[in-house]
């Protein structure tokens, strides 16, 4: 009963987490496609995690704060800012991109997250709204690490952007493991051998009443198995027929010449 309640609660929590993630990130173009929803669900483990990086440009120091489908400012004054820039010594915050204008694409081992509708440029890029691109690359060794600024492109008349990158295991492809035929055969063989040894041991001990090494099933056969294998290998692998063994003739018989005939005529009576 408790196990069933625990499973239901866990499933409900997971659904709430994924639902919040999908609802917080409002994608460009209206309704989310199935592929976009799957990508957002893959990003769910990064929910409510905040990432920061600091860079030095000339004499100014800037800090960038980023959340995946989350608001950097959780107060009532929040304006859906997902990535902001703050300048050291200045109370003002510049919004680079907002989560209510999100675009997301993915590849084999990467996810590219766009935050658009940021604060407008003052004197660059035709005073268009800022936008941020965060490249999340596959790294199986970390959930999320290495959030850094790659580039700020603002020398064009339009389509300027901030480019960031970070590593995360959520961008890695899902690997499905399948047992090969050889692996299945090895597992079956191991199970059969284990059953043979265990059942044979129990039979020898409790039915036959064997003791010591004789409890091992077919002990006599396995004891002579090495000799049998050697005989079989000798029979199969020998390239020439085995010569017949010579009978025992005694030492040096082949060196002895024919003995001279002894005459005993002189022993006869005259």
Coordinates of C-alpha atoms in Angstrom, one line a residue:
X1 CA 0.0 0.0 0.0
X2 CA 2.7 2.4 1.0
X3 CA 4.8 1.5 -2.0
X4 CA 1.8 2.3 -4.3
X5 CA 1.2 5.7 -2.6
X6 CA 4.9 6.5 -3.0
X7 CA 4.9 5.7 -6.7
X8 CA 1.8 7.9 -7.2
X9 CA 3.4 10.8 -5.3
X10 CA 6.6 10.4 -7.3
X11 CA 4.8 10.4 -10.6
X12 CA 2.7 13.4 -9.6
X13 CA 5.9 15.4 -8.5
X14 CA 7.5 14.6 -11.8
X15 CA 4.5 15.7 -13.8
X16 CA 4.3 18.9 -11.8
X17 CA 8.0 19.6 -12.4
X18 CA 7.7 19.0 -16.1
X19 CA 4.5 21.0 -16.3
X20 CA 6.1 24.0 -14.6
X21 CA 9.1 23.9 -16.9
X22 CA 6.9 23.8 -20.0
X23 CA 4.6 26.6 -18.7
X24 CA 7.4 28.9 -17.6
X25 CA 9.2 28.7 -21.0
X26 CA 6.8 30.2 -23.5
X27 CA 8.0 29.3 -26.9
X28 CA 7.9 31.5 -30.0
X29 CA 5.3 30.6 -32.5
X30 CA 2.5 29.6 -30.2
X31 CA 1.8 26.0 -29.1
X32 CA 4.7 23.8 -28.3
X33 CA 5.4 20.9 -30.6
X34 CA 6.0 17.4 -29.3
X35 CA 9.7 17.7 -30.0
X36 CA 10.0 21.0 -28.1
X37 CA 8.1 19.5 -25.2
X38 CA 10.5 16.6 -25.1
X39 CA 13.5 18.9 -25.1
X40 CA 12.0 21.0 -22.3
X41 CA 11.4 17.9 -20.3
X42 CA 15.1 16.9 -20.8
X43 CA 16.0 20.2 -19.3
X44 CA 13.8 19.6 -16.2
X45 CA 16.8 18.6 -14.0
X46 CA 18.2 22.1 -14.4
X47 CA 15.0 23.7 -13.2
X48 CA 15.6 26.3 -10.4
X49 CA 19.3 26.2 -10.8
X50 CA 21.1 29.5 -11.2
X51 CA 24.3 30.0 -13.2
X52 CA 26.7 32.9 -13.1
X53 CA 29.8 34.0 -14.9
X54 CA 31.9 37.2 -14.7
X55 CA 33.9 38.8 -17.5
X56 CA 36.3 41.7 -17.6
X57 CA 35.9 44.2 -20.6
X58 CA 38.4 47.0 -20.6
X59 CA 37.9 48.6 -17.2
X60 CA 34.4 47.3 -16.6
X61 CA 33.3 44.0 -14.9
X62 CA 30.1 42.4 -16.0
X63 CA 28.2 39.5 -14.3
X64 CA 25.7 37.4 -16.2
X65 CA 23.1 35.4 -14.4
X66 CA 21.1 32.7 -16.1
X67 CA 18.3 30.3 -15.3
X68 CA 16.8 27.5 -17.5
X69 CA 13.1 28.4 -17.9
X70 CA 13.2 30.3 -14.7
X71 CA 13.0 33.9 -13.6
X72 CA 16.2 35.5 -12.3
X73 CA 14.1 37.9 -10.2
X74 CA 11.4 36.1 -8.3
X75 CA 9.9 39.2 -6.8
X76 CA 6.7 40.8 -7.9
X77 CA 8.6 43.2 -10.1
X78 CA 9.9 40.3 -12.3
X79 CA 9.5 40.8 -16.0
X80 CA 10.2 37.2 -17.1
X81 CA 13.9 37.8 -17.3
X82 CA 15.8 34.5 -17.9
X83 CA 19.3 36.0 -18.5
X84 CA 20.5 39.4 -17.1
X85 CA 23.6 41.4 -17.1
X86 CA 24.8 43.5 -14.2
X87 CA 27.7 45.9 -14.2
X88 CA 30.0 46.2 -11.1
X89 CA 29.3 49.4 -9.2
X90 CA 26.0 50.0 -11.0
X91 CA 22.5 49.3 -9.5
X92 CA 21.0 48.8 -13.0
X93 CA 20.3 45.4 -14.5
X94 CA 20.1 44.8 -18.2
X95 CA 17.8 42.0 -19.4
X96 CA 19.5 40.0 -22.2
X97 CA 16.5 37.7 -22.8
X98 CA 13.2 36.7 -21.4
X99 CA 11.6 33.3 -20.9
X100 CA 8.2 34.3 -22.4
X101 CA 9.9 34.6 -25.8
X102 CA 11.9 31.4 -26.0
X103 CA 13.0 29.3 -29.0
X104 CA 14.7 26.0 -28.6
X105 CA 16.4 23.5 -31.0
X106 CA 18.6 20.4 -30.5
X107 CA 21.0 18.1 -32.2
X108 CA 22.7 14.8 -31.5
X109 CA 24.6 16.0 -28.4
X110 CA 23.6 19.6 -27.9
X111 CA 20.7 21.9 -27.1
X112 CA 20.5 25.5 -28.2
X113 CA 18.3 27.8 -26.1
X114 CA 17.2 31.2 -27.3
X115 CA 16.0 33.9 -25.0
X116 CA 14.6 36.9 -27.0
X117 CA 12.8 40.2 -26.2
X118 CA 15.5 41.6 -24.0
X119 CA 16.1 45.3 -23.3
X120 CA 16.8 47.3 -26.4
X121 CA 20.2 48.5 -27.3
X122 CA 21.0 52.1 -26.8
X123 CA 23.2 52.9 -29.7
X124 CA 23.9 49.6 -31.4
X125 CA 22.1 47.1 -33.7
X126 CA 19.4 49.6 -34.7
X127 CA 18.1 49.7 -31.1
X128 CA 16.6 46.3 -31.5
X129 CA 15.8 44.1 -28.4
X130 CA 18.7 42.0 -27.1
X131 CA 18.7 38.2 -27.3
X132 CA 20.8 35.5 -25.8
X133 CA 21.8 32.1 -27.2
X134 CA 22.9 29.4 -24.7
X135 CA 24.6 26.4 -26.2
X136 CA 24.3 23.4 -23.9
X137 CA 26.8 20.7 -24.9
X138 CA 26.8 17.1 -23.8
X139 CA 29.0 16.2 -20.9
X140 CA 28.2 13.0 -19.1
X141 CA 30.3 13.8 -16.1
X142 CA 28.3 16.8 -14.8
X143 CA 24.7 17.9 -14.5
X144 CA 25.6 21.5 -15.3
X145 CA 28.9 23.2 -15.3
X146 CA 31.1 25.7 -17.2
X147 CA 28.6 28.5 -17.9
X148 CA 30.7 31.1 -19.8
X149 CA 30.4 34.0 -22.3
X150 CA 31.6 33.2 -25.7
X151 CA 30.9 36.3 -27.7
X152 CA 28.7 39.4 -27.9
X153 CA 27.9 40.3 -31.5
X154 CA 26.8 43.9 -31.7
X155 CA 28.6 45.3 -34.7
X156 CA 25.7 44.6 -37.1
X157 CA 22.7 46.7 -37.9
X158 CA 20.4 43.9 -36.7
X159 CA 20.3 40.3 -35.5
X160 CA 22.8 41.0 -32.8
X161 CA 23.1 38.4 -30.0
X162 CA 25.0 37.3 -26.9
X163 CA 26.4 33.8 -27.1
X164 CA 26.9 31.6 -24.0
X165 CA 27.9 28.0 -23.5
X166 CA 27.7 25.4 -20.8
X167 CA 28.1 21.6 -20.3
X168 CA 25.4 19.3 -19.1
X169 CA 24.5 15.7 -19.2
X170 CA 20.9 16.5 -20.1
X171 CA 22.1 17.3 -23.6
X172 CA 23.6 13.8 -24.1
X173 CA 21.6 11.3 -26.2
X174 CA 19.7 8.6 -24.5
X175 CA 21.6 5.4 -25.0
X176 CA 19.5 2.2 -25.2
X177 CA 21.4 -0.9 -24.2
X178 CA 20.5 -4.2 -25.9
X179 CA 22.0 -7.6 -25.2
X180 CA 23.7 -9.2 -28.1
X181 CA 23.1 -12.9 -29.1
X182 CA 26.6 -13.8 -27.7
X183 CA 25.8 -12.1 -24.4
X184 CA 22.5 -14.0 -24.1
X185 CA 24.2 -17.3 -24.8
X186 CA 26.9 -16.6 -22.3
X187 CA 24.3 -15.8 -19.6
X188 CA 22.3 -18.9 -20.4
X189 CA 25.5 -21.0 -20.3
X190 CA 26.5 -19.5 -16.9
X191 CA 23.1 -20.2 -15.5
X192 CA 23.2 -23.8 -16.7
X193 CA 26.6 -24.4 -15.2
X194 CA 25.6 -22.8 -11.9
X195 CA 22.4 -25.0 -11.7
X196 CA 24.5 -28.1 -12.6
X197 CA 27.0 -27.5 -9.8
X198 CA 24.5 -26.5 -7.2
X199 CA 21.9 -29.3 -7.9
X200 CA 24.7 -31.9 -8.4
X201 CA 26.3 -30.9 -5.1
X202 CA 23.0 -31.2 -3.2
X203 CA 22.2 -34.6 -4.8
X204 CA 25.7 -36.0 -4.0
X205 CA 25.6 -34.8 -0.4
X206 CA 22.1 -35.5 0.7
X207 CA 21.1 -38.4 -1.6
X208 CA 24.3 -40.3 -2.3
X209 CA 25.9 -39.3 1.0
X210 CA 29.2 -38.3 -0.5
X211 CA 31.8 -36.4 1.5
X212 CA 34.7 -34.0 0.6
X213 CA 35.6 -33.6 -3.1
X214 CA 33.3 -36.5 -4.0
X215 CA 30.3 -34.1 -3.4
X216 CA 31.2 -32.4 -6.7
X217 CA 28.9 -33.8 -9.4
X218 CA 30.6 -36.4 -11.7
X219 CA 33.8 -36.0 -9.8
X220 CA 35.4 -39.1 -11.4
X221 CA 34.7 -37.9 -14.9
X222 CA 36.1 -34.4 -14.2
X223 CA 39.1 -35.9 -12.5
X224 CA 40.0 -37.7 -15.8
X225 CA 38.8 -34.9 -18.0
X226 CA 42.3 -33.6 -18.6
X227 CA 43.6 -37.0 -19.8
X228 CA 40.6 -37.4 -22.0
X229 CA 41.1 -34.1 -23.6
X230 CA 44.8 -34.8 -24.1
X231 CA 44.0 -38.2 -25.7
X232 CA 41.5 -36.5 -28.0
X233 CA 43.9 -33.8 -29.0
X234 CA 46.6 -36.4 -29.7
X235 CA 44.2 -38.4 -31.8
X236 CA 43.0 -35.4 -33.9
X237 CA 46.1 -33.3 -34.2
X238 CA 48.7 -36.0 -34.9
X239 CA 49.9 -35.7 -38.5
X240 CA 51.6 -39.1 -38.8
X241 CA 50.5 -42.5 -37.6
X242 CA 52.1 -43.6 -34.4
X243 CA 54.8 -46.2 -35.0
X244 CA 54.4 -49.6 -33.3
X245 CA 56.4 -50.1 -30.2
X246 CA 59.3 -52.5 -30.5
X247 CA 59.4 -55.5 -28.3
X248 CA 61.9 -55.7 -25.5
X249 CA 65.1 -57.4 -26.7
X250 CA 67.5 -56.6 -23.9
X251 CA 70.4 -54.3 -23.8
X252 CA 72.9 -54.6 -26.7
X253 CA 71.1 -57.4 -28.5
X254 CA 71.4 -55.6 -31.8
X255 CA 75.1 -55.4 -31.4
X256 CA 75.7 -59.0 -30.8
X257 CA 76.6 -61.1 -33.8
X258 CA 75.5 -64.7 -34.4
X259 CA 76.9 -67.0 -31.8
X260 CA 79.2 -69.7 -33.2
X261 CA 77.8 -73.1 -33.2
X262 CA 79.1 -75.1 -30.3
X263 CA 80.1 -78.7 -31.1
X264 CA 79.9 -81.2 -28.3
X265 CA 81.0 -84.3 -30.2
X266 CA 83.9 -84.8 -28.0
X267 CA 81.7 -85.4 -25.1
X268 CA 80.2 -88.5 -26.6
X269 CA 81.7 -91.9 -25.6
X270 CA 84.1 -93.4 -28.1

